[in-house]
Coordinates of C-alpha atoms and ligand atoms in Angstrom, one line a residue:
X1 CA -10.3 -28.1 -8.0
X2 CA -12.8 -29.6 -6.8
X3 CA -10.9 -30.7 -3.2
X4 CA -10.1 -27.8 -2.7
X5 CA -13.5 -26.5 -3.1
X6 CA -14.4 -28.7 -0.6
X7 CA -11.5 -28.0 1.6
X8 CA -12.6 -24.2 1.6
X9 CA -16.1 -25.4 2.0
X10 CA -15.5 -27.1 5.2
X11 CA -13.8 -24.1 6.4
X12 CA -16.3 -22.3 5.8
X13 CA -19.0 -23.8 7.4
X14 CA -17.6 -23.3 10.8
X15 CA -17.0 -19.9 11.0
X16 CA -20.0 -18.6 9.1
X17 CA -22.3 -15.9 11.1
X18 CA -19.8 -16.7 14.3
X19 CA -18.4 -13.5 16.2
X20 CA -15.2 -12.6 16.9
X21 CA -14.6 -11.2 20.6
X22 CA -11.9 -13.3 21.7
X23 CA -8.7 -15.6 19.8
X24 CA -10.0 -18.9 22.2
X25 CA -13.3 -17.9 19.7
X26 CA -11.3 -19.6 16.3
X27 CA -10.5 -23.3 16.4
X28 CA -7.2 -24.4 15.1
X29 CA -9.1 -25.0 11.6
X30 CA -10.5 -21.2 11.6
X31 CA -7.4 -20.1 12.2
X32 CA -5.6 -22.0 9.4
X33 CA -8.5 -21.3 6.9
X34 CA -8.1 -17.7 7.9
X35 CA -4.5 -17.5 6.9
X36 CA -5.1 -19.5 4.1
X37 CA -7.3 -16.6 2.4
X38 CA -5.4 -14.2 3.3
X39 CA -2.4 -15.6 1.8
X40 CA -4.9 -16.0 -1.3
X41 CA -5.8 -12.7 -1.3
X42 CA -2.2 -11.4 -0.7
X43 CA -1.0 -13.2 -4.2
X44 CA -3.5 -12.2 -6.0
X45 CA -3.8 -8.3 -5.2
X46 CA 0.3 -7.9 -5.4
X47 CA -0.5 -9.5 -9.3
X48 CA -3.6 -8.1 -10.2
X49 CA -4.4 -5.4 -8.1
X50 CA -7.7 -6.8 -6.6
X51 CA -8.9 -9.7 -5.0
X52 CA -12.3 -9.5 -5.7
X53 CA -13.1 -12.0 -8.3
X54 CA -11.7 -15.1 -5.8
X55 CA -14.6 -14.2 -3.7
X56 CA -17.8 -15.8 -5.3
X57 CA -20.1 -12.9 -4.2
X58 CA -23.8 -13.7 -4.5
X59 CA -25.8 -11.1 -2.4
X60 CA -22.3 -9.8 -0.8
X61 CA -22.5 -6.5 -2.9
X62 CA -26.2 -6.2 -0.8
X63 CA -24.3 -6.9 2.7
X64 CA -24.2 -4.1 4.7
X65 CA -21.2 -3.5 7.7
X66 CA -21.3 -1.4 10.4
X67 CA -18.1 -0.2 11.8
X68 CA -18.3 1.6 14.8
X69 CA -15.1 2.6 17.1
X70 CA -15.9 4.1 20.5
X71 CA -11.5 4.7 20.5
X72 CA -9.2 6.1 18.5
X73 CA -7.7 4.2 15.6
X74 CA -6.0 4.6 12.1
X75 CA -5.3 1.0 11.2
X76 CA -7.6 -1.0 12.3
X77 CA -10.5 0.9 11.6
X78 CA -9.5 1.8 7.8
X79 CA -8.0 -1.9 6.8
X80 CA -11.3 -3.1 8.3
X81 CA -12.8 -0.6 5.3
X82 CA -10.5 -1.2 2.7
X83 CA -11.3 -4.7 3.3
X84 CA -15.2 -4.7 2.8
X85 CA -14.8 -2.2 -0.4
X86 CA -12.4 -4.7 -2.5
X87 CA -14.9 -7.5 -1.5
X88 CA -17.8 -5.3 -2.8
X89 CA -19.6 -5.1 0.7
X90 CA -21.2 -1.6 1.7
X91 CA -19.9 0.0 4.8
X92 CA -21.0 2.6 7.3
X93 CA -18.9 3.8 9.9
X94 CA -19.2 5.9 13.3
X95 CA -15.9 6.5 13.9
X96 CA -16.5 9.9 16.5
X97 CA -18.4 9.9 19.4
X98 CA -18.6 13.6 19.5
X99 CA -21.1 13.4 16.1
X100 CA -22.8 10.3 17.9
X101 CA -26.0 10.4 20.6
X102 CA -22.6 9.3 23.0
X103 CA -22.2 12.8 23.0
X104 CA -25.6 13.2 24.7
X105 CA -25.0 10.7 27.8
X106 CA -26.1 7.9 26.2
X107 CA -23.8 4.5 26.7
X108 CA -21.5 2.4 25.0
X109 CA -23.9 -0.7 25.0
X110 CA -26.5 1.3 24.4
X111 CA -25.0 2.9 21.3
X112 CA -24.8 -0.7 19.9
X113 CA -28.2 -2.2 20.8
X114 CA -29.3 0.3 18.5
X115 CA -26.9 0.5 15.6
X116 CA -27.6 -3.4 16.1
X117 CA -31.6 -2.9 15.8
X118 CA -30.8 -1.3 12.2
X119 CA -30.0 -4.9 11.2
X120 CA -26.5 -4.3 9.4
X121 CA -24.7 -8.0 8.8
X122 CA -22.2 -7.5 10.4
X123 CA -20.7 -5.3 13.1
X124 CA -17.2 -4.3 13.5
X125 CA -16.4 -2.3 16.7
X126 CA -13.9 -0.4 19.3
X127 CA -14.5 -0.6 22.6
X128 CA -12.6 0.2 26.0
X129 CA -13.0 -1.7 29.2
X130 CA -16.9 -1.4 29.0
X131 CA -18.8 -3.7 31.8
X132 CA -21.2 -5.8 29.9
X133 CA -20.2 -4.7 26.6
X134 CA -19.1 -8.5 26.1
X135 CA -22.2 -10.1 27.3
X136 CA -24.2 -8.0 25.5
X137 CA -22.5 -8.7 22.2
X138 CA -22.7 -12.1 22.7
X139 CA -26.2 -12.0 22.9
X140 CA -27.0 -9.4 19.7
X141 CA -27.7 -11.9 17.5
X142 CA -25.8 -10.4 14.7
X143 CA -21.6 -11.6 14.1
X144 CA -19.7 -8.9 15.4
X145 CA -15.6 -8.5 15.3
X146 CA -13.9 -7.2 18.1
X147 CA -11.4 -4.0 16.3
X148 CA -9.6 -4.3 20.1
X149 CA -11.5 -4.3 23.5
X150 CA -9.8 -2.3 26.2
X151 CA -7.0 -3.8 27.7
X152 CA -8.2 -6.9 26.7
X153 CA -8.0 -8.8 23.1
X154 CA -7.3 -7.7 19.8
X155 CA -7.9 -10.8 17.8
X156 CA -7.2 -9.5 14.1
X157 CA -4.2 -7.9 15.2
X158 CA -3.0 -10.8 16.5
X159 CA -3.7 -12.8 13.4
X160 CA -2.0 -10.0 11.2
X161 CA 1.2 -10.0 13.5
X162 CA 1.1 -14.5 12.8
X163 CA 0.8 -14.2 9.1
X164 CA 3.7 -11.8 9.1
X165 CA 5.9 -13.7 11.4
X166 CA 5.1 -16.8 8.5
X167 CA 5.6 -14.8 5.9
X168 CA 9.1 -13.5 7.0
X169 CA 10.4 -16.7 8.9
X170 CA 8.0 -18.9 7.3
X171 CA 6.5 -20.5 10.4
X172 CA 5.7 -20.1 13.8
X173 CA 6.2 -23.3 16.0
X174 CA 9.6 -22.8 17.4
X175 CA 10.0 -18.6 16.9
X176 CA 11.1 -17.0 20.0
X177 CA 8.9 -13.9 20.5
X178 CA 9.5 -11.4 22.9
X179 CA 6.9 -8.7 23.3
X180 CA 8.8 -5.3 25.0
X181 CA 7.1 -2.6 26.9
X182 CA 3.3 -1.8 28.8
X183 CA 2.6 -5.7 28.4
X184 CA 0.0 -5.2 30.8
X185 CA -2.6 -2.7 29.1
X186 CA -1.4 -4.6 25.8
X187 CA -4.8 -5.7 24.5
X188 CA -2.5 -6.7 21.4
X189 CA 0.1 -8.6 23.9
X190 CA -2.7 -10.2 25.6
X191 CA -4.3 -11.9 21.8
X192 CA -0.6 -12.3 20.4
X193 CA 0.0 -14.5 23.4
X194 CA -3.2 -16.7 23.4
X195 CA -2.5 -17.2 19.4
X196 CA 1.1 -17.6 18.6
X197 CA 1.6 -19.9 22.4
X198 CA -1.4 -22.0 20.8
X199 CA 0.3 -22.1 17.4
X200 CA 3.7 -23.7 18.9
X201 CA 6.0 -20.0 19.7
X202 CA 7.5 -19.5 22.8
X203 CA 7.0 -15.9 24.6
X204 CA 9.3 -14.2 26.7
X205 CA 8.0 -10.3 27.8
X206 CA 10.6 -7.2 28.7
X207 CA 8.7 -4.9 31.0
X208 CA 8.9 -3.0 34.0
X209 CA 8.0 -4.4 37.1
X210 CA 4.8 -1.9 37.1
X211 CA 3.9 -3.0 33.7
X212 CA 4.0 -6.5 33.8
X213 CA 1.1 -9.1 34.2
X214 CA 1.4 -12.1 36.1
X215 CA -2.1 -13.5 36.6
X216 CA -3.4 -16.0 33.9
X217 CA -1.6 -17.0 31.0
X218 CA 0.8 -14.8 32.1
X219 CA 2.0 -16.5 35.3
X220 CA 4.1 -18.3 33.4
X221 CA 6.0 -16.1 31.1
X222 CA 9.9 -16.0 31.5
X223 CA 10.7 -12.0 31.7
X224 CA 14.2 -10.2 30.6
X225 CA 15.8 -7.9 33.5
X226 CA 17.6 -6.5 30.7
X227 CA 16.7 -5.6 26.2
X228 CA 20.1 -6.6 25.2
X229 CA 20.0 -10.2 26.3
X230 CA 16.2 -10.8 25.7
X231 CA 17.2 -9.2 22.0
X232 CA 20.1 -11.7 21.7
X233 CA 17.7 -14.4 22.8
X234 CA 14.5 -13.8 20.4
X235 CA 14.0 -14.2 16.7
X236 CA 10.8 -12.2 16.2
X237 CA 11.2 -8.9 18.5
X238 CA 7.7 -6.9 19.3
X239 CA 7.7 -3.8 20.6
X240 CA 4.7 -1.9 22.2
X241 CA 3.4 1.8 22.8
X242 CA 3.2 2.9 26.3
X243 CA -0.9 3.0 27.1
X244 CA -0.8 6.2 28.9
X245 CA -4.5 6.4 28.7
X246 CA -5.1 3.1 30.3
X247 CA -2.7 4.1 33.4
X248 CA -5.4 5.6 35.9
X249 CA -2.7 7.9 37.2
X250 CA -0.5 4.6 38.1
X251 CA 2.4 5.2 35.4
X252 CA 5.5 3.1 34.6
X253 CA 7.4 3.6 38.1
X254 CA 10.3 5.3 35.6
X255 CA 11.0 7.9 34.6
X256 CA 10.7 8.9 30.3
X257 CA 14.3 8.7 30.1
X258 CA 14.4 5.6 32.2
X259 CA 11.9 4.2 30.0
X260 CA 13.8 5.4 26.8
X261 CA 17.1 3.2 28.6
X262 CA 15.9 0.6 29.5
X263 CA 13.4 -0.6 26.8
X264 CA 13.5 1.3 23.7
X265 CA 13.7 -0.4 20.3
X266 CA 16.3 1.3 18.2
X267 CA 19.6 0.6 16.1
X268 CA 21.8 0.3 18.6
X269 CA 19.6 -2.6 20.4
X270 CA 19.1 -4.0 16.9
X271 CA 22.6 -4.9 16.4
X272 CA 21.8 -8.0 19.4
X273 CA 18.8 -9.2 17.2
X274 CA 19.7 -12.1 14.9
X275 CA 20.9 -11.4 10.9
X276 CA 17.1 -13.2 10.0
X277 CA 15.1 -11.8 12.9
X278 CA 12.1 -9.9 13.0
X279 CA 10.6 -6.5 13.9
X280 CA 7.3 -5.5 14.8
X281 CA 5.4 -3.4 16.4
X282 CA 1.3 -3.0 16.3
X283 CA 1.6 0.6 16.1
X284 CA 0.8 3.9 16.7
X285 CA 4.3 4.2 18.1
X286 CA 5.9 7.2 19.9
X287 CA 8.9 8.0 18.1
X288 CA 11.9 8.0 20.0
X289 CA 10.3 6.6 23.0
X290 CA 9.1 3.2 22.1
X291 CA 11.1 2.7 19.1
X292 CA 13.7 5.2 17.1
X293 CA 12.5 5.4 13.5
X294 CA 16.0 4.7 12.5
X295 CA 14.3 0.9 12.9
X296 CA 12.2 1.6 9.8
X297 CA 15.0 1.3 7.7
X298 CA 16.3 -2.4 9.2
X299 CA 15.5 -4.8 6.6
X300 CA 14.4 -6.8 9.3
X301 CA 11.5 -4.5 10.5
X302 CA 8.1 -5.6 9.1
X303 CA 5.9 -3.2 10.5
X304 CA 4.6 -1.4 7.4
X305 CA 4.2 -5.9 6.4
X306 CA 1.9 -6.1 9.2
X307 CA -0.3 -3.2 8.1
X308 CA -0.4 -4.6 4.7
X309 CA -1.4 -7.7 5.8
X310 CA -4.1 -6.3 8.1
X311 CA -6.1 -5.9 5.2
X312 CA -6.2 -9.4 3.8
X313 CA -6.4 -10.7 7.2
X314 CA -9.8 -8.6 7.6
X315 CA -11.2 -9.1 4.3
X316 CA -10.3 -13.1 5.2
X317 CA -11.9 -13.2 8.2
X318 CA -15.2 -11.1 7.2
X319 CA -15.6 -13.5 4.0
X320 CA -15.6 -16.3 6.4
X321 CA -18.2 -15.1 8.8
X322 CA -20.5 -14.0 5.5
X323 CA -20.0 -17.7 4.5
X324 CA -18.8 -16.8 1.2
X325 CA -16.7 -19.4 -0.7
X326 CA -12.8 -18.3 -2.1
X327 CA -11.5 -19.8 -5.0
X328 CA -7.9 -19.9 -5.9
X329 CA -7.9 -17.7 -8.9
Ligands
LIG1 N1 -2.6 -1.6 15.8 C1 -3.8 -0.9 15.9 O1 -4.8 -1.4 16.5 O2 -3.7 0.4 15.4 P1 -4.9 1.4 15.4 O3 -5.1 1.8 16.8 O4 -4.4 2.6 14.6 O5 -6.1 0.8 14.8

């Protein structure tokens, strides 16, 4: 007990009252600590229903969050919730900008400064491609998670999407993932490639020519002409929602039906996936478009897994950042 008090310990200490923008933000320890508690957490909610009692809580019942999401969101924004209430920590949310001074003219940034100047702590927020918003955040002086940024990073989803790939093929370093669809305004395709690359997974993208990146990390990335023989080549298989909104009146270069051809996840395209392959897909998806719910059914999907474990990923990584120590139960 008491190593691994202190292994927790020393976790601890390196991610307490740290913010979360970015995936390059964790270190390889973080990132395994992270995990770690929400496995934790996982085992001990699916046998006694809560969690709570593994986190030694003093003050964390008097810790106050602020969620705030300038976009849309059903997922994120309520696991983020869920997470703080079964850890005892008092949350407030803005979750529309038409009941917000936003609705007024003010801005984005501005809209945080203040929530910021209410000293919650911790702040967990939505955000499109907002110049400065980064910048600005780094400079609050109170830890903040990114819930998704733009087009840019989605940290916790990528963390979510790792512990489920471990939990159904019970590792990363060797998984071929392919990520299918509009890889380019993929904030989630953009995080899942910094994190599962870094923890030893090779990534191979499916994407129309329109819709896929090639600058950065990207340059490098092997993509399928065609589904069937990037499905016959992958073990963990990711699909993505077209980002409509994101498009600036640029679009796919296809056609719907095209689209629905060509890169669509569905039964049919399952049958090329491997007898222990994997599913996913960080959702909202567009039925029949992105993926045919006829998928839900394949024991092989593990999308509803993912949302599951988006809570205990959250409530990991917040009792982290409010230094609080985990026990094993
Ligand atoms: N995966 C995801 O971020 O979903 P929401 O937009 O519903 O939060």
């Amino acid at each position: 007990m008491t190593s691994l008090r202190a292994l927790f310990t020393f976790f601890l200490m390196s991610l307490k009252g740290k913010s979360l923008l970015n995936i390059h933000d964790m270190t390889d320890e973080e990132i395994q600590s992270c995990f770690q508690r929400a496995f934790a957490f996982k085992k001990e909610f699916e046998a006694k229903g809560e969690y709570s009692h593994l986190v030694e809580t003093p003050g964390l019942s008097s810790k106050v969050l602020a969620v705030l999401f300038f976009e849309p969101s059903t997922r994120s924004r309520l696991s983020f919730q869920i997470a703080a209430f079964r850890m005892g920590v008092r949350t407030l949310v803005m979750d529309s900008i038409m009941t917000s001074s936003i609705s007024k003219g003010e801005s984005h940034v501005e809209t945080l400064a203040n929530v910021a100047a209410m000293k919650p702590d911790m702040i967990v927020v939505r955000y499109g491609d907002v110049t400065g918003m980064d910048t600005f955040i780094s400079e609050i002086g109170i830890p903040v998670i990114n819930a998704g940024s733009g087009t840019m990073e989605h940290p916790t989803q990528a963390l979510l999407d790792a512990m489920t790939i471990i939990e159904a093929r019970g590792k990363i370093k060797g998984e071929k993932v392919l990520i299918v669809g509009d890889v380019l305004h993929s904030r989630v395709a953009n995080s899942n490639l910094k994190l599962l690359k870094r923890l030893g997974a090779e990534i191979a993208i499916c994407a129309p020519q329109a819709v896929r990146p090639n600058q950065g990390e990207w340059e490098s990335i092997h993509n399928f002409a065609e589904l069937d023989e990037a499905m016959e080549w992958c073990s963990v298989c990711m699909g993505l929602r077209i980002q409509t909104e994101r498009h600036k009146g640029q679009g796919l270069g296809l056609t719907l039906a095209d689209y629905r051809h060509s890169y669509r996840l569905d039964a049919a395209r399952l049958t090329k996936l491997v007898d222990d392959g994997v599913v996913m897909h960080p959702g909202p998806f567009v039925e029949g478009v992105d993926l045919s719910t006829e998928v839900l059914k394949d024991p092989r999907c593990k999308i509803r897994d993912q949302v599951t474990n988006g809570v205990f990923i959250r409530a990991a990584i917040m009792s982290l950042i409010f230094g609080v120590e985990v026990s094993q139960g």
